[in-house]
């Protein structure tokens, strides 16, 4: 069977979700009719430079190369530098872009709003501008359930009101969604798939790649695994008086490998004859899990007692957030298959094998 080659620009491909998506993309290339050629663009602001001085390939990407028997194509470029972005576009006949790159820490975005608006918005606008110049018509964008703000109903469907975000990070996601929607209206052959992630957790089952937060983790799962490995004395549980089954916050955790496969499913939309236009999908499991349920699941996976203390609620948190995943199932054929046990076992394997993460020099 003749294969079709597709060059895909993966911005932020050295990061947590990007690196897992590369593995899945390369796996379908080996078995399917489309050969994807990923080209990674990342400024390494939140990922680890290669430990090998000779090759400047980031450590995560190097490990993806080992897992997928692939020679990485990597460009250390900042999306805010439009001429450098143009240079990358001039080298490859891109068919599509998966846009992961950006800043993502909610708390930091409240403290440094200008930095978040600058990096996320200017980065996205430069990318769209250069796509336009080089006539690249297909983009998948990493959005977030944060655009829904406080849910008016559960599970949250894609047509839930958006934009009532409680922090600048969320506002950047909402605004980039709007840029993409407007561009789709203006250019009938421009296609954008907006993926609203719920809470990505877990790691590749090899334990070779995973989430590697800098400093103290903001998110629940990496915090729990760092307590389990002994890097932190206890987990602070932010509030136990929410209106949920056990009083702690409920979220829709999705395994990062499932999430990665959601991107592969979304890319296939661009192969259809009918233009996609602008399409929005939730990527989650549709199941809520509380903080204490996660602590129990991790204790079972790691066989380590997880010390925790209940403290005050965290500002800006809501009781329960979980999505309706049915649109992605119907239109993308995407369904998350991994369980809470898989999420904990894989996160724990990654943490145990890499107690200091990628061990950036
Ligand atoms: P990550 O920080 O691990 O990866 C992002 C990558 O982008 C990093 O490697 C970083 O170096 C790079 N980057 C940042 N700014 C850049 C710039 N200006 N130019 C080039 N590269 C740049 O984050 P992640 O968890 O993999 O998230 C990927 C995307 O998914 C982000 O857009 C994030 O906002 C979104 N998202 C993440 C979560 C989550 O919980 N992880 C949830 C919802 C949405
Ligand atoms: N939590 C704790 N202790 C911690 C960390 C978190 O109790 O040390 C609790 C939170 O209060 C919340 C739950 O664990 O109830 C999940 O918190 P996370 O910080 O892991 O995740 P959030 O749902 O707050 O936010 C995450 C990302 C956002 C993204 C959103 C999408 O940080 O960027 O998921 O739903 F937008």
Short mmCIF file of C-alpha atoms and ligand atoms in Angstrom, two decimals:
data_model
loop_
_atom_site.label_atom_id
_atom_site.label_comp_id
_atom_site.label_asym_id
_atom_site.label_seq_id
_atom_site.Cartn_x
_atom_site.Cartn_y
_atom_site.Cartn_z
CA UNK A 1 0.00 0.00 0.00
CA UNK A 2 1.39 3.42 -0.95
CA UNK A 3 1.96 5.63 2.08
CA UNK A 4 1.34 9.36 2.36
CA UNK A 5 3.94 11.50 4.12
CA UNK A 6 2.79 14.30 6.39
CA UNK A 7 5.20 16.76 8.00
CA UNK A 8 3.76 17.89 11.33
CA UNK A 9 5.17 20.82 13.30
CA UNK A 10 4.95 20.03 17.01
CA UNK A 11 5.44 23.20 19.05
CA UNK A 12 6.31 22.43 22.67
CA UNK A 13 7.18 18.88 21.66
CA UNK A 14 9.84 18.59 24.38
CA UNK A 15 7.18 19.05 27.08
CA UNK A 16 5.04 16.58 28.98
CA UNK A 17 2.07 16.13 26.64
CA UNK A 18 4.07 16.87 23.49
CA UNK A 19 6.63 14.13 24.15
CA UNK A 20 3.92 11.51 24.77
CA UNK A 21 2.08 12.60 21.63
CA UNK A 22 5.26 12.15 19.58
CA UNK A 23 5.50 8.52 20.72
CA UNK A 24 1.92 7.76 19.66
CA UNK A 25 2.27 9.64 16.38
CA UNK A 26 5.40 7.69 15.50
CA UNK A 27 3.68 4.42 16.46
CA UNK A 28 0.75 4.99 14.07
CA UNK A 29 3.23 5.99 11.36
CA UNK A 30 4.84 2.58 11.61
CA UNK A 31 1.60 0.65 11.30
CA UNK A 32 -0.72 2.88 9.24
CA UNK A 33 -1.00 4.31 5.74
CA UNK A 34 0.18 7.80 6.77
CA UNK A 35 3.82 8.41 7.60
CA UNK A 36 4.02 11.36 9.97
CA UNK A 37 7.30 13.27 10.07
CA UNK A 38 7.26 15.28 13.30
CA UNK A 39 9.41 18.40 13.49
CA UNK A 40 9.78 19.76 17.02
CA UNK A 41 10.00 23.44 17.87
CA UNK A 42 10.62 24.28 21.52
CA UNK A 43 12.53 27.01 23.37
CA UNK A 44 13.19 24.68 26.34
CA UNK A 45 11.81 27.25 28.78
CA UNK A 46 10.03 24.43 30.62
CA UNK A 47 11.95 21.38 29.51
CA UNK A 48 15.32 19.93 29.93
CA UNK A 49 18.30 20.54 27.67
CA UNK A 50 20.04 17.37 26.58
CA UNK A 51 22.52 16.05 29.10
CA UNK A 52 24.73 15.15 26.17
CA UNK A 53 26.74 18.29 25.30
CA UNK A 54 27.47 17.14 21.76
CA UNK A 55 23.85 16.71 20.71
CA UNK A 56 21.57 19.57 21.74
CA UNK A 57 18.49 17.37 21.60
CA UNK A 58 16.38 17.78 24.78
CA UNK A 59 16.43 14.78 27.10
CA UNK A 60 12.68 14.03 26.68
CA UNK A 61 12.98 14.09 22.89
CA UNK A 62 16.09 11.94 22.98
CA UNK A 63 14.18 9.35 24.98
CA UNK A 64 11.23 9.51 22.57
CA UNK A 65 13.76 8.77 19.83
CA UNK A 66 14.94 5.70 21.73
CA UNK A 67 11.39 4.47 22.41
CA UNK A 68 10.25 4.93 18.81
CA UNK A 69 13.53 4.14 16.98
CA UNK A 70 13.44 7.60 15.45
CA UNK A 71 15.97 10.28 14.63
CA UNK A 72 14.50 13.47 16.10
CA UNK A 73 14.25 16.68 14.13
CA UNK A 74 14.47 19.44 16.72
CA UNK A 75 14.70 23.24 16.50
CA UNK A 76 15.36 25.30 19.62
CA UNK A 77 13.23 28.29 18.70
CA UNK A 78 11.05 30.71 20.65
CA UNK A 79 7.62 31.23 19.11
CA UNK A 80 7.87 34.89 20.06
CA UNK A 81 10.73 35.23 17.54
CA UNK A 82 8.73 35.32 14.32
CA UNK A 83 11.73 35.29 11.98
CA UNK A 84 13.09 32.15 13.62
CA UNK A 85 9.64 30.56 13.23
CA UNK A 86 9.64 31.53 9.54
CA UNK A 87 13.01 29.85 9.10
CA UNK A 88 11.64 26.56 10.42
CA UNK A 89 8.62 26.79 8.11
CA UNK A 90 10.91 27.46 5.15
CA UNK A 91 12.64 24.10 5.68
CA UNK A 92 9.68 21.66 5.63
CA UNK A 93 6.45 21.22 3.66
CA UNK A 94 4.20 21.24 6.74
CA UNK A 95 0.78 19.68 6.41
CA UNK A 96 -0.31 20.50 9.95
CA UNK A 97 0.70 21.93 13.30
CA UNK A 98 0.09 20.65 16.82
CA UNK A 99 0.46 23.64 19.10
CA UNK A 100 1.42 22.66 22.65
CA UNK A 101 3.96 25.41 23.38
CA UNK A 102 3.09 27.92 26.05
CA UNK A 103 3.24 28.73 29.71
CA UNK A 104 0.84 26.76 31.88
CA UNK A 105 1.16 27.50 35.60
CA UNK A 106 -2.11 28.98 36.87
CA UNK A 107 -0.66 30.58 40.04
CA UNK A 108 2.30 32.06 38.20
CA UNK A 109 -0.08 33.56 35.63
CA UNK A 110 -1.85 35.47 38.41
CA UNK A 111 1.49 36.84 39.65
CA UNK A 112 2.91 37.54 36.15
CA UNK A 113 -0.05 38.24 33.87
CA UNK A 114 1.94 40.24 31.30
CA UNK A 115 4.39 37.40 30.79
CA UNK A 116 1.52 34.95 30.21
CA UNK A 117 -0.28 37.23 27.76
CA UNK A 118 2.98 37.97 25.95
CA UNK A 119 4.27 34.42 25.61
CA UNK A 120 1.00 32.61 24.99
CA UNK A 121 -0.75 35.19 22.81
CA UNK A 122 2.20 36.51 20.81
CA UNK A 123 3.46 32.93 20.37
CA UNK A 124 0.09 31.80 19.02
CA UNK A 125 -0.35 34.88 16.80
CA UNK A 126 3.14 34.50 15.32
CA UNK A 127 2.47 30.85 14.64
CA UNK A 128 -0.84 31.60 12.90
CA UNK A 129 0.73 34.44 10.92
CA UNK A 130 3.54 32.21 9.64
CA UNK A 131 1.11 29.37 8.91
CA UNK A 132 -0.81 31.84 6.78
CA UNK A 133 2.33 33.00 4.96
CA UNK A 134 3.33 29.42 4.17
CA UNK A 135 -0.21 28.31 3.39
CA UNK A 136 -0.34 25.72 6.17
CA UNK A 137 -4.02 25.13 6.83
CA UNK A 138 -4.39 22.66 9.70
CA UNK A 139 -3.83 23.19 13.42
CA UNK A 140 -4.59 21.31 16.62
CA UNK A 141 -4.54 23.51 19.70
CA UNK A 142 -4.02 22.51 23.36
CA UNK A 143 -6.82 24.22 25.18
CA UNK A 144 -8.05 23.45 28.63
CA UNK A 145 -11.18 22.82 30.66
CA UNK A 146 -10.17 25.99 32.47
CA UNK A 147 -12.02 27.96 29.73
CA UNK A 148 -15.32 26.75 31.22
CA UNK A 149 -14.67 28.59 34.52
CA UNK A 150 -17.00 27.45 37.29
CA UNK A 151 -19.17 24.76 35.72
CA UNK A 152 -22.85 25.56 35.36
CA UNK A 153 -23.58 21.87 34.81
CA UNK A 154 -21.84 18.52 35.00
CA UNK A 155 -20.59 16.72 33.01
CA UNK A 156 -19.49 19.79 31.04
CA UNK A 157 -20.42 19.71 27.34
CA UNK A 158 -18.47 21.63 24.69
CA UNK A 159 -21.32 24.13 24.27
CA UNK A 160 -21.07 25.18 27.93
CA UNK A 161 -20.38 28.95 28.21
CA UNK A 162 -16.67 29.80 28.08
CA UNK A 163 -14.49 32.79 28.90
CA UNK A 164 -15.41 33.35 32.50
CA UNK A 165 -11.88 32.33 33.47
CA UNK A 166 -10.52 32.95 36.93
CA UNK A 167 -6.88 33.53 35.93
CA UNK A 168 -4.74 35.00 33.08
CA UNK A 169 -3.57 31.53 31.95
CA UNK A 170 -7.18 30.52 31.33
CA UNK A 171 -7.85 33.82 29.56
CA UNK A 172 -4.98 33.12 27.13
CA UNK A 173 -6.56 29.77 26.24
CA UNK A 174 -9.94 31.41 25.71
CA UNK A 175 -8.41 34.17 23.57
CA UNK A 176 -6.39 31.78 21.41
CA UNK A 177 -9.56 29.73 20.84
CA UNK A 178 -11.18 32.96 19.63
CA UNK A 179 -8.25 33.78 17.29
CA UNK A 180 -8.62 30.33 15.76
CA UNK A 181 -12.38 30.61 15.38
CA UNK A 182 -12.06 34.00 13.69
CA UNK A 183 -9.37 32.71 11.35
CA UNK A 184 -11.62 29.78 10.41
CA UNK A 185 -14.43 32.21 9.60
CA UNK A 186 -12.12 34.38 7.50
CA UNK A 187 -10.47 31.50 5.60
CA UNK A 188 -12.82 28.72 4.61
CA UNK A 189 -9.93 26.30 3.96
CA UNK A 190 -8.35 26.86 7.40
CA UNK A 191 -9.00 24.02 9.85
CA UNK A 192 -8.60 24.19 13.61
CA UNK A 193 -9.25 21.45 16.14
CA UNK A 194 -9.43 22.81 19.66
CA UNK A 195 -8.87 20.15 22.29
CA UNK A 196 -9.98 21.05 25.80
CA UNK A 197 -8.00 18.81 28.12
CA UNK A 198 -9.27 17.90 31.54
CA UNK A 199 -6.53 16.81 33.99
CA UNK A 200 -3.66 14.99 32.27
CA UNK A 201 -1.71 12.60 34.52
CA UNK A 202 0.34 9.41 34.16
CA UNK A 203 3.36 8.63 32.06
CA UNK A 204 4.51 6.32 29.28
CA UNK A 205 4.44 2.70 30.48
CA UNK A 206 8.19 2.37 29.86
CA UNK A 207 8.89 4.85 32.66
CA UNK A 208 11.24 6.71 30.29
CA UNK A 209 9.19 9.88 29.82
CA UNK A 210 6.79 11.63 32.17
CA UNK A 211 5.91 14.91 33.82
CA UNK A 212 8.93 16.80 35.14
CA UNK A 213 7.75 19.93 36.94
CA UNK A 214 10.30 22.56 37.93
CA UNK A 215 10.31 23.33 41.65
CA UNK A 216 7.40 22.35 43.86
CA UNK A 217 4.59 20.85 41.75
CA UNK A 218 1.35 22.81 41.55
CA UNK A 219 -0.68 19.83 40.39
CA UNK A 220 -1.97 16.96 42.47
CA UNK A 221 -0.44 13.89 40.81
CA UNK A 222 3.22 14.99 40.68
CA UNK A 223 2.89 16.25 44.24
CA UNK A 224 1.59 12.87 45.42
CA UNK A 225 4.37 10.93 43.66
CA UNK A 226 7.00 13.25 45.17
CA UNK A 227 5.55 12.55 48.63
CA UNK A 228 5.60 8.82 47.89
CA UNK A 229 9.26 8.92 46.80
CA UNK A 230 10.23 10.95 49.88
CA UNK A 231 11.02 14.27 48.19
CA UNK A 232 8.22 16.03 50.12
CA UNK A 233 6.98 15.25 53.64
CA UNK A 234 3.23 15.36 53.02
CA UNK A 235 0.48 16.39 50.62
CA UNK A 236 -1.63 19.41 51.50
CA UNK A 237 -5.22 18.53 50.65
CA UNK A 238 -6.83 21.82 49.69
CA UNK A 239 -10.17 21.68 51.50
CA UNK A 240 -12.36 18.83 52.72
CA UNK A 241 -15.63 20.75 52.94
CA UNK A 242 -16.66 20.77 49.28
CA UNK A 243 -20.01 19.39 48.26
CA UNK A 244 -18.51 16.14 46.95
CA UNK A 245 -18.60 12.49 48.09
CA UNK A 246 -15.75 12.90 50.60
CA UNK A 247 -15.52 16.70 50.73
CA UNK A 248 -12.36 16.97 48.61
CA UNK A 249 -12.12 18.38 45.07
CA UNK A 250 -13.24 16.20 42.17
CA UNK A 251 -11.54 16.26 38.75
CA UNK A 252 -11.57 14.31 35.49
CA UNK A 253 -8.07 12.77 35.30
CA UNK A 254 -7.04 11.45 31.90
CA UNK A 255 -3.97 9.33 31.21
CA UNK A 256 -1.47 11.29 29.10
CA UNK A 257 -1.14 8.40 26.63
CA UNK A 258 -4.90 8.46 26.06
CA UNK A 259 -4.66 12.23 25.64
CA UNK A 260 -1.83 11.76 23.13
CA UNK A 261 -4.01 9.37 21.15
CA UNK A 262 -6.72 12.02 21.11
CA UNK A 263 -4.31 14.17 19.07
CA UNK A 264 -3.63 11.34 16.66
CA UNK A 265 -7.40 10.90 16.22
CA UNK A 266 -7.78 14.65 15.66
CA UNK A 267 -5.04 14.70 13.00
CA UNK A 268 -7.03 12.16 11.01
CA UNK A 269 -9.83 14.72 10.66
CA UNK A 270 -7.56 16.66 8.30
CA UNK A 271 -7.54 13.70 5.91
CA UNK A 272 -11.29 13.91 5.33
CA UNK A 273 -12.58 15.47 2.13
CA UNK A 274 -15.02 17.67 3.99
CA UNK A 275 -13.28 20.68 5.59
CA UNK A 276 -13.18 20.55 9.38
CA UNK A 277 -13.54 24.30 9.90
CA UNK A 278 -13.28 24.91 13.61
CA UNK A 279 -14.09 21.92 15.82
CA UNK A 280 -13.95 21.75 19.62
CA UNK A 281 -13.63 18.58 21.69
CA UNK A 282 -13.35 17.74 25.35
CA UNK A 283 -10.61 15.22 26.08
CA UNK A 284 -11.36 13.54 29.38
CA UNK A 285 -12.81 10.33 30.73
CA UNK A 286 -16.12 11.77 31.92
CA UNK A 287 -15.42 10.30 35.39
CA UNK A 288 -14.77 12.39 38.49
CA UNK A 289 -12.17 11.36 41.06
CA UNK A 290 -11.64 13.08 44.42
CA UNK A 291 -8.30 14.04 45.96
CA UNK A 292 -8.65 11.35 48.63
CA UNK A 293 -9.60 8.73 46.03
CA UNK A 294 -6.42 9.61 44.17
CA UNK A 295 -4.37 9.31 47.38
CA UNK A 296 -5.84 5.84 47.97
CA UNK A 297 -5.25 4.74 44.37
CA UNK A 298 -1.61 5.89 44.56
CA UNK A 299 -1.10 4.15 47.89
CA UNK A 300 -2.31 0.92 46.29
CA UNK A 301 -0.13 1.39 43.20
CA UNK A 302 3.04 2.34 45.07
CA UNK A 303 2.50 0.31 48.26
CA UNK A 304 3.69 3.45 50.06
CA UNK A 305 1.67 5.33 52.66
CA UNK A 306 0.99 8.89 51.41
CA UNK A 307 1.06 11.36 54.32
CA UNK A 308 -1.41 14.20 53.92
CA UNK A 309 -2.86 17.10 55.89
CA UNK A 310 -6.12 18.84 55.16
CA UNK A 311 -5.56 22.59 54.81
CA UNK A 312 -7.70 25.50 53.65
CA UNK A 313 -9.21 25.56 50.18
CA UNK A 314 -6.93 26.88 47.41
CA UNK A 315 -8.14 30.22 46.02
CA UNK A 316 -9.88 29.81 42.68
CA UNK A 317 -10.60 26.06 43.05
CA UNK A 318 -14.08 24.66 42.47
CA UNK A 319 -15.68 21.54 43.92
CA UNK A 320 -16.11 19.37 40.83
CA UNK A 321 -14.99 19.53 37.20
CA UNK A 322 -15.59 16.68 34.77
CA UNK A 323 -16.37 16.70 31.12
CA UNK A 324 -18.77 15.07 28.72
CA UNK A 325 -16.51 13.04 26.40
CA UNK A 326 -19.27 11.89 24.02
CA UNK A 327 -18.58 14.34 21.16
CA UNK A 328 -14.96 13.15 20.84
CA UNK A 329 -16.22 9.56 20.90
CA UNK A 330 -18.78 10.16 18.16
CA UNK A 331 -16.76 12.40 15.84
CA UNK A 332 -13.13 11.41 16.49
CA UNK A 333 -13.75 7.80 17.50
CA UNK A 334 -11.72 8.67 20.60
CA UNK A 335 -12.33 7.12 23.98
CA UNK A 336 -9.94 7.10 26.93
CA UNK A 337 -9.19 3.48 27.83
CA UNK A 338 -6.74 3.70 30.72
CA UNK A 339 -7.93 3.35 34.32
CA UNK A 340 -7.09 5.24 37.49
CA UNK A 341 -4.89 2.26 38.42
CA UNK A 342 -2.96 2.64 35.12
CA UNK A 343 -2.54 6.37 35.78
CA UNK A 344 -1.11 5.74 39.25
CA UNK A 345 1.08 2.77 38.30
CA UNK A 346 2.57 4.59 35.33
CA UNK A 347 3.14 7.85 37.26
CA UNK A 348 4.79 5.86 40.04
CA UNK A 349 7.05 3.91 37.64
CA UNK A 350 8.20 7.19 36.06
CA UNK A 351 8.83 8.75 39.49
CA UNK A 352 10.68 5.70 40.83
CA UNK A 353 12.89 5.31 37.77
CA UNK A 354 13.55 9.07 37.60
CA UNK A 355 13.45 10.41 41.16
CA UNK A 356 14.82 13.77 39.95
CA UNK A 357 12.85 13.77 36.68
CA UNK A 358 15.03 14.28 33.60
CA UNK A 359 17.75 15.54 35.93
CA UNK A 360 18.43 18.75 34.04
CA UNK A 361 21.98 19.92 34.19
P1 LIG B 1 4.96 21.65 29.26
O1 LIG B 1 5.38 22.90 29.94
O2 LIG B 1 5.52 20.36 29.75
O3 LIG B 1 5.27 21.76 27.69
C1 LIG B 1 5.20 22.98 26.99
C2 LIG B 1 6.48 23.12 26.18
O4 LIG B 1 6.42 24.36 25.47
C3 LIG B 1 7.74 23.15 27.02
O5 LIG B 1 8.68 22.18 26.53
C4 LIG B 1 8.29 24.57 26.86
O6 LIG B 1 9.71 24.60 26.88
C5 LIG B 1 7.71 24.98 25.52
N1 LIG B 1 7.51 26.42 25.36
C6 LIG B 1 6.94 27.28 26.23
N2 LIG B 1 6.92 28.53 25.70
C7 LIG B 1 7.46 28.44 24.46
C8 LIG B 1 7.73 29.38 23.43
N3 LIG B 1 7.44 30.68 23.57
N4 LIG B 1 8.31 28.94 22.29
C9 LIG B 1 8.63 27.64 22.13
N5 LIG B 1 8.41 26.70 23.08
C10 LIG B 1 7.84 27.10 24.23
O7 LIG B 1 3.37 21.62 29.29
P2 LIG B 1 2.37 20.42 28.98
O8 LIG B 1 1.80 19.95 30.25
O9 LIG B 1 2.98 19.46 28.05
O10 LIG B 1 1.21 21.24 28.25
C11 LIG B 1 1.16 21.38 26.85
C12 LIG B 1 0.02 22.29 26.49
O11 LIG B 1 -1.19 21.76 27.03
C13 LIG B 1 0.15 23.71 27.05
O12 LIG B 1 -0.31 24.62 26.08
C14 LIG B 1 -0.76 23.68 28.26
O13 LIG B 1 -1.26 24.97 28.54
C15 LIG B 1 -1.86 22.75 27.79
N6 LIG B 1 -2.58 22.11 28.90
C16 LIG B 1 -1.89 21.42 29.84
C17 LIG B 1 -2.57 20.86 30.93
C18 LIG B 1 -1.80 20.12 31.99
O14 LIG B 1 -2.35 19.94 33.07
N7 LIG B 1 -0.57 19.64 31.73
C19 LIG B 1 -3.96 20.98 31.03
C20 LIG B 1 -4.65 21.67 30.03
C21 LIG B 1 -3.94 22.24 28.95
N1 LIG B 2 -4.90 19.58 45.08
C1 LIG B 2 -4.59 19.37 46.40
N2 LIG B 2 -3.29 19.51 46.77
C2 LIG B 2 -2.30 19.83 45.90
C3 LIG B 2 -2.63 20.03 44.55
C4 LIG B 2 -3.95 19.91 44.17
O1 LIG B 2 -5.46 19.08 47.22
O2 LIG B 2 -1.13 19.94 46.31
C5 LIG B 2 -6.31 19.41 44.64
C6 LIG B 2 -6.94 20.68 44.06
O3 LIG B 2 -7.50 21.46 45.10
C7 LIG B 2 -7.96 20.09 43.09
C8 LIG B 2 -7.29 18.81 42.61
O4 LIG B 2 -6.31 18.48 43.58
O5 LIG B 2 -9.13 19.74 43.79
C9 LIG B 2 -6.63 18.96 41.25
O6 LIG B 2 -5.74 20.07 41.29
P1 LIG B 2 -4.65 20.33 40.14
O7 LIG B 2 -3.88 21.53 40.56
O8 LIG B 2 -3.90 19.08 39.87
O9 LIG B 2 -5.54 20.60 38.86
P2 LIG B 2 -6.63 21.72 38.54
O10 LIG B 2 -7.92 21.03 38.25
O11 LIG B 2 -6.66 22.77 39.58
O12 LIG B 2 -6.04 22.40 37.22
C10 LIG B 2 -5.46 21.62 36.17
C11 LIG B 2 -4.35 22.44 35.49
C12 LIG B 2 -4.96 23.60 34.76
C13 LIG B 2 -5.99 23.11 33.79
C14 LIG B 2 -7.03 22.29 34.50
C15 LIG B 2 -7.93 21.67 33.45
O13 LIG B 2 -3.44 22.93 36.46
O14 LIG B 2 -3.94 24.23 34.00
O15 LIG B 2 -6.42 21.24 35.25
O16 LIG B 2 -9.06 21.15 34.03
F1 LIG B 2 -6.57 24.16 33.20
#
